[in-house]
Amino acid sequence: MAALGTVCRRCSGRLFRCLPSIVNGNVSHSCMVESKQSFLPERHFNPQPRYFTQSYRCLFQLPKFKSPLGKGKKQEYSERRLLGYSMEQMYTVVSEVEHYKEFVPWCKESTKFGERPGHCQCILEVGFPPLSERYTSLVTLAKPNLVRSECTDGKLFNHMLTIWRFRPGLPDNPNTCILDFSVAFEFRYAIHSHMTQMFFDEVTKTMVNAFLKRARQLYGPETIKSRQLKVSVSS
């Protein structure tokens, strides 16, 4: 005859011990709740109960960062273009920060305040998956050559600086100009840099196109087709 053993089961956090018995030649188990005060001496339970555990692995896991709360990586982007609009026209488009929410990608709010000669402040709110940021920028203006915007109180950024510089374009066409655009930013935490890397690459590379589209709405078609220019680097 096969040996009979104790069977242990756990249900809803409670341990049951099932004892074998033979009734009319059939084996059956009678179960009782295991507690600190057992109804049967410990010697009746042989062999000792075995407990089995099963490990689970989640199918989706966030990437592992060496220091997710460490300092974010500084990122920079710049480009130079010859545009088919005058310096004054492009300066107007860029300096009117209160209208950014109407055409700048992912800009949800833009409010200008604190205007004084050569300076103003603006509150900007940008939303991009999976983050949203509301911050204040100090804007420096030098018509028609410069619009400089620097984040002063962002919770998401340690540093964010955007610069638009305009200078004359083709000698025989006053309705052209050369644009030097640059943006540099650094997230407060490294995890934000990883989460939004691809998103910000897309935003920065399409930023100038968004302002050109706005210029077309205000001033009509470009006098020439805009084109990229090489940026010379002096050593």
XYZ file of N, CA and C in Angstrom:
705
model
N 0.871 -1.206 0.000
C 0.000 0.000 0.000
C 0.889 1.231 0.000
N 0.470 2.194 -0.772
C 1.257 3.426 -0.855
C 1.234 4.141 0.480
N 2.337 4.796 0.808
C 2.402 5.540 2.071
C 1.490 6.745 2.009
N 0.896 7.052 3.150
C 0.011 8.214 3.243
C 0.763 9.341 3.906
N 0.580 10.534 3.387
C 1.279 11.682 3.953
C 0.338 12.831 4.233
N 0.804 13.755 5.027
C 0.025 14.951 5.344
C 0.044 15.908 4.167
N -1.093 16.505 3.836
C -1.199 17.490 2.758
C -1.471 18.849 3.367
N -0.722 19.849 2.959
C -0.911 21.208 3.503
C -1.431 22.106 2.411
N -2.367 22.930 2.735
C -2.906 23.910 1.791
C -3.017 25.263 2.491
N -2.847 26.291 1.714
C -3.015 27.640 2.259
C -4.106 28.351 1.467
N -5.071 28.918 2.142
C -6.193 29.615 1.486
C -6.498 30.885 2.233
N -6.528 31.988 1.498
C -6.833 33.307 2.091
C -5.921 33.605 3.268
N -4.649 33.235 3.128
C -3.687 33.550 4.162
C -3.718 32.588 5.347
N -4.586 31.558 5.353
C -4.696 30.625 6.467
C -4.142 29.261 6.024
N -3.475 28.559 6.955
C -2.842 27.279 6.649
C -3.744 26.143 7.105
N -4.047 25.219 6.185
C -4.855 24.041 6.490
C -3.969 22.797 6.417
N -4.127 21.908 7.374
C -3.435 20.631 7.319
C -4.488 19.549 7.104
N -4.289 18.715 6.092
C -5.254 17.671 5.744
C -4.662 16.315 6.105
N -5.358 15.601 7.006
C -4.859 14.323 7.509
C -5.494 13.186 6.724
N -4.697 12.201 6.327
C -5.244 11.068 5.571
C -5.974 10.091 6.480
N -7.021 9.499 5.952
C -7.726 8.427 6.657
C -8.295 7.471 5.630
N -8.517 6.194 6.046
C -9.039 5.177 5.141
C -10.433 4.786 5.600
N -11.390 4.985 4.723
C -12.780 4.644 5.009
C -13.274 3.738 3.909
N -13.647 2.497 4.261
C -14.141 1.521 3.272
C -13.155 1.349 2.111
N -11.906 1.349 2.448
C -10.890 1.126 1.414
C -10.543 2.350 0.601
N -11.189 3.502 0.864
C -10.897 4.725 0.116
C -10.125 5.699 1.000
N -9.196 6.376 0.386
C -8.396 7.359 1.126
C -9.087 8.704 1.073
N -9.233 9.339 2.200
C -9.801 10.694 2.255
C -8.954 11.531 3.186
N -9.112 12.865 3.074
C -8.360 13.790 3.921
C -9.325 14.670 4.686
N -9.117 14.751 5.965
C -9.894 15.690 6.778
C -8.998 16.860 7.125
N -9.480 18.087 6.853
C -8.632 19.274 6.989
C -9.008 20.049 8.236
N -8.004 20.686 8.839
C -8.233 21.548 9.996
C -7.322 22.772 9.853
N -7.743 23.850 10.491
C -6.976 25.096 10.427
C -5.784 25.012 11.352
N -4.627 25.344 10.827
C -3.419 25.353 11.640
C -3.364 26.637 12.434
N -3.160 26.535 13.740
C -3.065 27.708 14.606
C -1.944 27.485 15.590
N -1.754 28.454 16.470
C -0.704 28.311 17.468
C -1.006 27.148 18.418
N -2.281 26.930 18.756
C -2.681 25.822 19.613
C -3.250 24.724 18.720
N -2.415 23.792 18.309
C -2.841 22.722 17.411
C -3.659 21.705 18.174
N -4.662 21.119 17.519
C -5.499 20.113 18.140
C -4.780 18.771 18.242
N -3.748 18.578 17.416
C -3.021 17.323 17.430
C -1.557 17.583 17.742
N -0.926 16.667 18.414
C 0.503 16.848 18.698
C 1.292 16.927 17.399
N 2.423 17.578 17.494
C 3.242 17.808 16.304
C 3.734 16.506 15.699
N 3.853 15.432 16.535
C 4.381 14.175 15.999
C 3.447 13.523 14.990
N 2.158 13.923 14.976
C 1.218 13.332 14.032
C 1.463 13.832 12.609
N 2.202 14.894 12.494
C 2.411 15.493 11.165
C 3.774 15.097 10.658
N 3.757 14.125 9.775
C 4.998 13.615 9.217
C 4.738 13.198 7.762
N 5.380 13.661 6.765
C 6.545 14.551 6.911
C 6.150 15.996 7.202
N 7.176 16.810 7.462
C 6.925 18.226 7.709
C 6.356 18.877 6.456
N 5.427 19.820 6.625
C 4.832 20.481 5.451
C 5.863 21.269 4.671
N 5.667 21.286 3.387
C 6.567 22.034 2.518
C 5.819 23.227 1.942
N 6.494 24.318 1.841
C 5.894 25.551 1.336
C 6.586 25.911 0.031
N 5.774 26.296 -0.912
C 6.300 26.634 -2.231
C 5.999 28.093 -2.540
N 6.937 28.767 -3.117
C 6.734 30.160 -3.533
C 6.959 30.272 -5.025
N 6.281 31.243 -5.647
C 6.408 31.451 -7.086
C 6.731 32.910 -7.333
N 7.749 33.172 -8.119
C 8.147 34.548 -8.413
C 7.506 34.994 -9.713
N 7.213 36.286 -9.771
C 6.578 36.864 -10.941
C 7.449 37.990 -11.471
N 7.423 38.183 -12.782
C 8.162 39.279 -13.405
C 7.201 40.112 -14.242
N 7.234 41.417 -14.015
C 6.340 42.311 -14.751
C 6.813 42.430 -16.192
N 5.887 42.418 -17.126
C 6.250 42.504 -18.540
C 6.789 43.872 -18.899
N 6.325 44.951 -18.176
C 6.794 46.304 -18.466
C 7.591 46.810 -17.290
N 8.805 47.201 -17.527
C 9.644 47.729 -16.474
C 10.306 49.004 -16.957
N 10.396 50.000 -16.061
C 11.086 51.228 -16.405
C 12.575 50.951 -16.540
N 13.266 51.665 -17.410
C 14.710 51.460 -17.537
C 15.417 51.786 -16.238
N 16.512 51.075 -15.970
C 17.253 51.311 -14.747
C 18.249 52.435 -14.966
N 18.213 53.418 -14.071
C 19.142 54.529 -14.161
C 20.126 54.426 -13.001
N 21.353 54.768 -13.264
C 22.335 54.730 -12.193
C 21.939 55.672 -11.068
N 21.423 56.836 -11.407
C 20.983 57.787 -10.398
C 19.820 58.580 -10.960
N 18.581 58.055 -10.837
C 17.425 58.707 -11.452
C 17.173 60.105 -10.923
N 17.624 60.374 -9.696
C 17.422 61.702 -9.129
C 18.681 62.545 -9.219
N 19.653 62.063 -9.978
C 20.860 62.841 -10.168
C 20.633 64.001 -11.127
N 21.671 64.747 -11.357
C 21.576 65.928 -12.199
C 21.304 65.536 -13.635
N 20.394 66.272 -14.294
C 20.051 65.979 -15.678
C 21.163 66.378 -16.631
N 21.122 65.802 -17.796
C 22.127 66.075 -18.809
C 21.806 67.376 -19.546
N 22.813 68.205 -19.748
C 22.627 69.450 -20.491
C 22.535 69.143 -21.975
N 21.539 69.746 -22.633
C 21.321 69.498 -24.058
C 21.283 70.837 -24.799
N 21.837 70.832 -26.004
C 21.924 72.059 -26.793
C 21.546 71.781 -28.244
N 20.971 72.805 -28.867
C 20.644 72.707 -30.298
C 20.781 74.103 -30.900
N 21.301 74.167 -32.116
C 21.432 75.464 -32.793
C 21.341 75.262 -34.292
N 20.927 76.312 -34.982
C 20.871 76.282 -36.444
C 20.942 77.705 -36.994
N 21.332 77.802 -38.246
C 21.396 79.088 -38.950
C 20.625 78.954 -40.249
N 19.777 79.953 -40.541
C 18.963 79.907 -41.755
C 18.908 81.277 -42.418
N 18.809 81.225 -43.725
C 18.473 82.413 -44.508
C 16.968 82.397 -44.726
N 16.280 83.460 -44.288
C 14.820 83.509 -44.330
C 14.325 84.544 -45.326
N 13.130 84.314 -45.841
C 12.531 85.237 -46.809
C 11.653 86.290 -46.174
N 12.010 86.736 -44.963
C 11.306 87.837 -44.275
C 12.349 88.796 -43.720
N 11.942 90.029 -43.495
C 12.874 91.032 -43.001
C 13.181 90.804 -41.519
N 14.229 91.431 -41.032
C 14.579 91.350 -39.624
C 13.435 91.843 -38.743
N 12.809 92.963 -39.148
C 11.724 93.541 -38.356
C 10.523 92.602 -38.271
N 10.220 91.947 -39.377
C 9.079 91.031 -39.392
C 9.316 89.831 -38.476
N 10.485 89.223 -38.570
C 10.776 88.058 -37.732
C 10.922 88.455 -36.264
N 11.488 89.615 -36.017
C 11.598 90.088 -34.630
C 10.213 90.241 -34.010
N 9.267 90.771 -34.761
C 7.908 90.954 -34.243
C 7.265 89.617 -33.897
N 7.426 88.640 -34.777
C 6.840 87.321 -34.534
C 7.395 86.700 -33.252
N 8.707 86.786 -33.073
C 9.343 86.123 -31.933
C 9.131 86.893 -30.629
N 9.116 88.213 -30.695
C 9.031 89.019 -29.466
C 7.627 89.057 -28.868
N 6.601 88.757 -29.647
C 5.233 88.786 -29.128
C 4.927 87.449 -28.444
N 5.511 87.274 -27.271
C 5.428 86.000 -26.565
C 4.006 85.693 -26.098
N 3.164 86.717 -25.973
C 1.784 86.480 -25.530
C 0.977 85.672 -26.541
N 1.478 85.577 -27.772
C 0.777 84.814 -28.819
C 1.338 83.403 -29.012
N 2.332 83.023 -28.232
C 2.951 81.711 -28.423
C 1.942 80.574 -28.330
N 0.989 80.709 -27.427
C 0.005 79.624 -27.236
C -0.817 79.370 -28.489
N -0.801 80.308 -29.451
C -1.593 80.160 -30.669
C -0.879 79.342 -31.745
N 0.454 79.218 -31.651
C 1.158 78.544 -32.754
C 2.392 77.756 -32.348
N 2.917 77.957 -31.158
C 4.114 77.205 -30.750
C 3.706 75.795 -30.308
N 4.352 74.764 -30.845
C 3.972 73.387 -30.495
C 3.998 73.139 -28.992
N 2.933 72.525 -28.501
C 2.806 72.094 -27.111
C 2.802 73.237 -26.092
N 2.655 74.470 -26.532
C 2.548 75.594 -25.602
C 1.076 75.791 -25.247
N 0.742 75.622 -23.980
C -0.646 75.695 -23.540
C -1.026 77.078 -23.016
N -0.047 77.822 -22.552
C -0.325 79.151 -22.001
C 0.874 80.049 -22.222
N 0.612 81.326 -22.520
C 1.679 82.322 -22.654
C 1.115 83.686 -22.272
N 1.651 84.259 -21.224
C 1.170 85.542 -20.707
C 2.350 86.469 -20.492
N 2.269 87.678 -21.037
C 3.331 88.664 -20.881
C 2.982 89.628 -19.748
N 3.990 90.008 -18.954
C 3.778 90.993 -17.888
C 5.114 91.656 -17.569
N 5.066 92.673 -16.743
C 6.289 93.346 -16.297
C 7.088 93.968 -17.418
N 6.425 94.597 -18.382
C 7.134 95.196 -19.518
C 7.852 96.477 -19.104
N 9.071 96.608 -19.587
C 9.855 97.825 -19.438
C 10.823 97.887 -20.610
N 11.445 99.024 -20.880
C 12.297 99.131 -22.070
C 13.372 98.040 -22.106
N 13.344 97.266 -23.184
C 14.355 96.235 -23.375
C 14.104 94.934 -22.636
N 13.020 94.845 -21.851
C 12.788 93.630 -21.073
C 11.290 93.401 -20.878
N 10.946 92.161 -20.624
C 9.605 91.798 -20.177
C 9.707 90.421 -19.543
N 8.639 90.012 -18.898
C 8.562 88.674 -18.331
C 7.350 87.964 -18.904
N 7.411 86.661 -18.939
C 6.274 85.901 -19.440
C 6.139 84.591 -18.675
N 4.896 84.169 -18.515
C 4.591 82.877 -17.909
C 4.237 81.927 -19.034
N 4.954 80.828 -19.114
C 4.731 79.828 -20.152
C 4.376 78.489 -19.504
N 3.452 77.795 -20.142
C 3.129 76.440 -19.724
C 3.239 75.533 -20.939
N 4.082 74.532 -20.820
C 4.278 73.589 -21.918
C 3.915 72.192 -21.430
N 3.252 71.436 -22.288
C 2.858 70.078 -21.955
C 3.403 69.118 -22.975
N 4.124 68.124 -22.500
C 4.693 67.123 -23.388
C 4.747 65.804 -22.629
N 4.425 64.729 -23.306
C 4.340 63.427 -22.637
C 5.677 63.037 -22.023
N 5.704 62.645 -20.741
C 4.562 62.566 -19.832
C 4.571 63.685 -18.812
N 5.184 64.824 -19.130
C 5.385 65.880 -18.165
C 4.696 67.161 -18.596
N 4.495 68.038 -17.624
C 3.950 69.358 -17.903
C 4.678 70.350 -17.007
N 5.010 71.506 -17.541
C 5.812 72.479 -16.803
C 5.273 73.890 -17.001
N 5.167 74.608 -15.920
C 4.763 76.010 -15.936
C 5.910 76.810 -15.315
N 6.403 77.777 -16.051
C 7.566 78.510 -15.565
C 7.526 79.961 -16.050
N 8.369 80.762 -15.439
C 8.494 82.183 -15.793
C 9.814 82.400 -16.524
N 9.768 83.191 -17.573
C 10.975 83.516 -18.327
C 11.216 85.021 -18.314
N 12.472 85.386 -18.217
C 12.879 86.772 -18.378
C 13.309 86.960 -19.822
N 12.650 87.884 -20.531
C 12.891 88.099 -21.962
C 13.647 89.406 -22.157
N 14.779 89.320 -22.857
C 15.575 90.494 -23.199
C 15.352 90.812 -24.676
N 15.056 92.088 -24.973
C 14.691 92.501 -26.323
C 15.635 93.589 -26.831
N 16.100 93.432 -28.075
C 16.908 94.462 -28.736
C 16.443 94.517 -30.183
N 15.459 95.332 -30.443
C 14.836 95.413 -31.759
C 15.809 95.983 -32.780
N 15.900 95.401 -33.984
C 15.282 94.155 -34.457
C 16.238 92.967 -34.463
N 17.236 93.010 -33.545
C 18.337 92.047 -33.641
C 18.262 90.850 -32.688
N 17.615 90.986 -31.545
C 17.764 89.956 -30.525
C 16.491 89.753 -29.706
N 16.167 88.472 -29.479
C 15.157 88.085 -28.486
C 15.786 86.936 -27.687
N 15.987 87.197 -26.401
C 16.637 86.225 -25.520
C 15.684 85.881 -24.374
N 15.411 84.597 -24.188
C 14.472 84.159 -23.158
C 15.154 83.156 -22.238
N 15.100 83.425 -20.924
C 15.752 82.565 -19.949
C 14.783 82.180 -18.849
N 14.678 80.877 -18.586
C 13.811 80.368 -17.527
C 14.398 80.752 -16.169
N 13.539 81.298 -15.279
C 14.023 81.789 -13.989
C 13.506 81.009 -12.786
N 12.381 80.302 -12.918
C 11.830 79.633 -11.731
C 11.190 78.291 -12.049
N 11.702 77.583 -13.023
C 11.105 76.308 -13.390
C 11.391 75.225 -12.362
N 10.435 74.344 -12.144
C 10.618 73.198 -11.252
C 11.197 72.009 -12.014
N 11.013 72.015 -13.311
C 11.481 70.907 -14.136
C 12.901 71.131 -14.642
N 13.264 72.417 -14.869
C 14.563 72.744 -15.448
C 15.486 73.375 -14.418
N 16.759 73.011 -14.490
C 17.790 73.773 -13.802
C 18.160 75.009 -14.623
N 18.032 74.845 -15.928
C 18.491 75.906 -16.830
C 17.800 75.736 -18.174
N 17.314 76.851 -18.732
C 16.775 76.814 -20.088
C 16.949 78.205 -20.705
N 17.640 78.250 -21.828
C 17.950 79.515 -22.488
C 17.696 79.392 -23.983
N 16.904 80.324 -24.512
C 16.590 80.357 -25.943
C 17.019 81.705 -26.513
N 17.734 81.686 -27.627
C 18.244 82.927 -28.224
C 17.898 82.964 -29.705
N 17.317 84.090 -30.130
C 17.055 84.375 -31.538
C 17.858 85.618 -31.919
N 18.739 85.485 -32.913
C 19.515 86.627 -33.417
C 19.196 86.828 -34.896
N 18.988 88.082 -35.276
C 18.666 88.422 -36.666
C 19.692 89.417 -37.193
N 20.078 89.220 -38.458
C 20.959 90.175 -39.143
C 20.582 90.215 -40.612
N 21.040 91.248 -41.334
C 20.615 91.398 -42.722
C 20.922 90.166 -43.561
N 20.034 89.941 -44.549
C 20.189 88.786 -45.426
C 20.889 89.128 -46.719
N 20.199 88.905 -47.851
C 20.792 89.180 -49.161
C 20.947 90.683 -49.367
N 22.082 91.120 -49.913
C 22.320 92.560 -50.102
C 21.275 93.234 -50.982
N 20.750 92.526 -51.991
C 19.809 93.133 -52.926
C 18.348 92.840 -52.575
N 18.094 92.282 -51.383
C 16.720 91.962 -50.975
C 16.542 92.296 -49.496
N 15.962 93.448 -49.178
C 15.785 93.851 -47.776
C 14.777 92.985 -47.028
N 13.935 92.240 -47.769
C 12.948 91.382 -47.118
C 13.494 89.969 -46.886
N 14.776 89.937 -46.551
C 15.412 88.686 -46.149
C 16.248 88.964 -44.901
N 16.545 87.904 -44.187
C 17.419 88.056 -43.025
C 18.066 86.707 -42.723
N 19.120 86.759 -41.941
C 19.786 85.548 -41.474
C 19.438 85.356 -40.006
N 18.966 84.162 -39.693
C 18.589 83.821 -38.317
C 19.621 82.877 -37.717
N 20.059 83.186 -36.493
C 20.833 82.271 -35.669
C 19.974 81.916 -34.457
N 19.560 80.668 -34.408
C 18.682 80.201 -33.335
C 19.419 79.172 -32.488
N 19.288 79.285 -31.171
C 19.908 78.296 -30.284
C 19.054 78.113 -29.035
N 19.063 76.899 -28.523
C 18.371 76.590 -27.271
C 19.251 75.641 -26.476
N 19.363 75.898 -25.181
C 20.131 75.047 -24.273
C 19.303 74.841 -23.014
N 19.227 73.595 -22.570
C 18.432 73.330 -21.365
C 19.034 72.163 -20.599
N 18.715 72.160 -19.323
C 19.188 71.099 -18.437
C 18.075 70.763 -17.466
N 17.634 69.507 -17.474
C 16.586 69.083 -16.560
C 17.139 68.978 -15.139
N 16.253 69.163 -14.188
C 16.664 69.099 -12.794
C 17.088 67.680 -12.404
N 16.404 66.678 -12.970
C 16.703 65.289 -12.624
C 17.005 64.479 -13.885
N 17.877 63.502 -13.736
C 18.300 62.693 -14.870
C 17.149 61.909 -15.481
N 16.204 61.454 -14.653
C 15.104 60.646 -15.171
C 14.260 61.432 -16.167
N 14.137 62.758 -15.975
C 13.377 63.587 -16.907
C 14.103 63.689 -18.248
N 15.428 63.718 -18.206
C 16.197 63.759 -19.449
C 15.926 62.527 -20.293
N 15.896 61.360 -19.663
C 15.660 60.120 -20.393
C 14.234 60.043 -20.921
N 13.266 60.487 -20.119
C 11.858 60.364 -20.490
C 11.479 61.259 -21.657
N 12.157 62.396 -21.807
C 11.737 63.381 -22.805
C 12.776 63.632 -23.887
N 13.803 62.803 -23.965
C 14.879 63.016 -24.929
C 14.362 63.130 -26.357
N 13.589 62.142 -26.809
C 13.100 62.140 -28.182
C 12.112 63.269 -28.416
N 11.304 63.570 -27.398
C 10.320 64.635 -27.550
C 10.996 65.979 -27.779
N 12.000 66.314 -26.973
C 12.645 67.610 -27.097
C 13.461 67.722 -28.375
N 14.008 66.621 -28.843
C 14.685 66.657 -30.142
C 13.710 67.104 -31.226
N 12.499 66.576 -31.175
C 11.487 66.924 -32.171
C 11.056 68.382 -32.045
N 10.855 68.844 -30.805
C 10.402 70.220 -30.576
C 11.435 71.221 -31.064
N 12.684 71.039 -30.655
C 13.705 72.019 -31.010
C 13.940 72.091 -32.519
N 13.857 70.950 -33.200
C 14.126 70.938 -34.631
C 12.967 71.490 -35.462
N 11.779 71.561 -34.881
C 10.626 72.101 -35.608
C 10.230 73.497 -35.123
N 10.957 74.022 -34.138
C 10.597 75.315 -33.558
C 10.630 76.435 -34.596
N 11.715 76.516 -35.362
C 11.834 77.592 -36.352
C 10.714 77.498 -37.377
N 10.364 76.293 -37.797
C 9.279 76.129 -38.774
C 7.956 76.660 -38.246
N 7.710 76.501 -36.949
C 6.474 77.019 -36.358
C 6.428 78.538 -36.444
N 7.542 79.217 -36.246
C 7.585 80.685 -36.328
C 7.501 81.159 -37.778
N 8.056 80.381 -38.700
C 7.912 80.730 -40.112
C 6.456 80.605 -40.560
N 5.779 79.606 -40.067
C 4.362 79.442 -40.393
C 3.555 80.622 -39.873
N 3.908 81.106 -38.692
C 3.241 82.286 -38.131
C 3.525 83.523 -38.988
N 4.754 83.667 -39.469
C 5.104 84.803 -40.316
C 4.299 84.784 -41.614
N 4.067 83.615 -42.171
C 3.255 83.521 -43.393
C 1.825 83.982 -43.135
N 1.300 83.653 -41.970
C -0.053 84.093 -41.634
C -0.141 85.614 -41.523
N 0.924 86.248 -41.036
C 0.916 87.693 -40.822
C 1.349 88.491 -42.046
N 2.346 87.995 -42.791
C 2.962 88.790 -43.853
C 2.863 88.169 -45.239
N 2.273 86.996 -45.360
C 2.171 86.365 -46.665
C 3.375 85.505 -46.978
N 3.481 85.060 -48.240
C 4.561 84.136 -48.628
C 5.942 84.765 -48.479
N 6.961 83.920 -48.319
C 8.342 84.370 -48.227
C 8.822 84.915 -49.574
N 9.716 85.859 -49.516
C 10.274 86.411 -50.750
C 11.255 85.440 -51.402
N 11.868 84.591 -50.590
C 12.721 83.511 -51.093
C 12.451 82.277 -50.230
N 12.808 81.137 -50.756
C 12.663 79.920 -49.975
C 13.766 79.858 -48.926
N 13.373 79.633 -47.669
C 14.371 79.578 -46.601
C 15.273 78.365 -46.781
N 16.501 78.510 -46.338
C 17.427 77.391 -46.452
C 18.443 77.440 -45.308
N 18.929 76.240 -44.969
C 19.913 76.122 -43.908
C 21.267 76.659 -44.374
N 21.993 77.274 -43.449
C 23.338 77.751 -43.707
C 24.290 77.053 -42.756
N 25.518 76.864 -43.223
C 26.510 76.257 -42.368
C 26.968 77.235 -41.314
N 27.157 76.715 -40.105
C 27.672 77.527 -39.003
C 29.157 77.296 -38.918
N 29.943 78.355 -39.152
C 31.387 78.218 -39.086
C 31.835 78.241 -37.624
N 32.739 77.355 -37.280
C 33.252 77.280 -35.908
C 34.717 77.704 -35.931
N 35.030 78.733 -35.164
C 36.391 79.231 -35.101
C 37.120 78.585 -33.943
N 38.330 78.157 -34.154
C 39.118 77.502 -33.088
C 40.005 78.506 -32.395
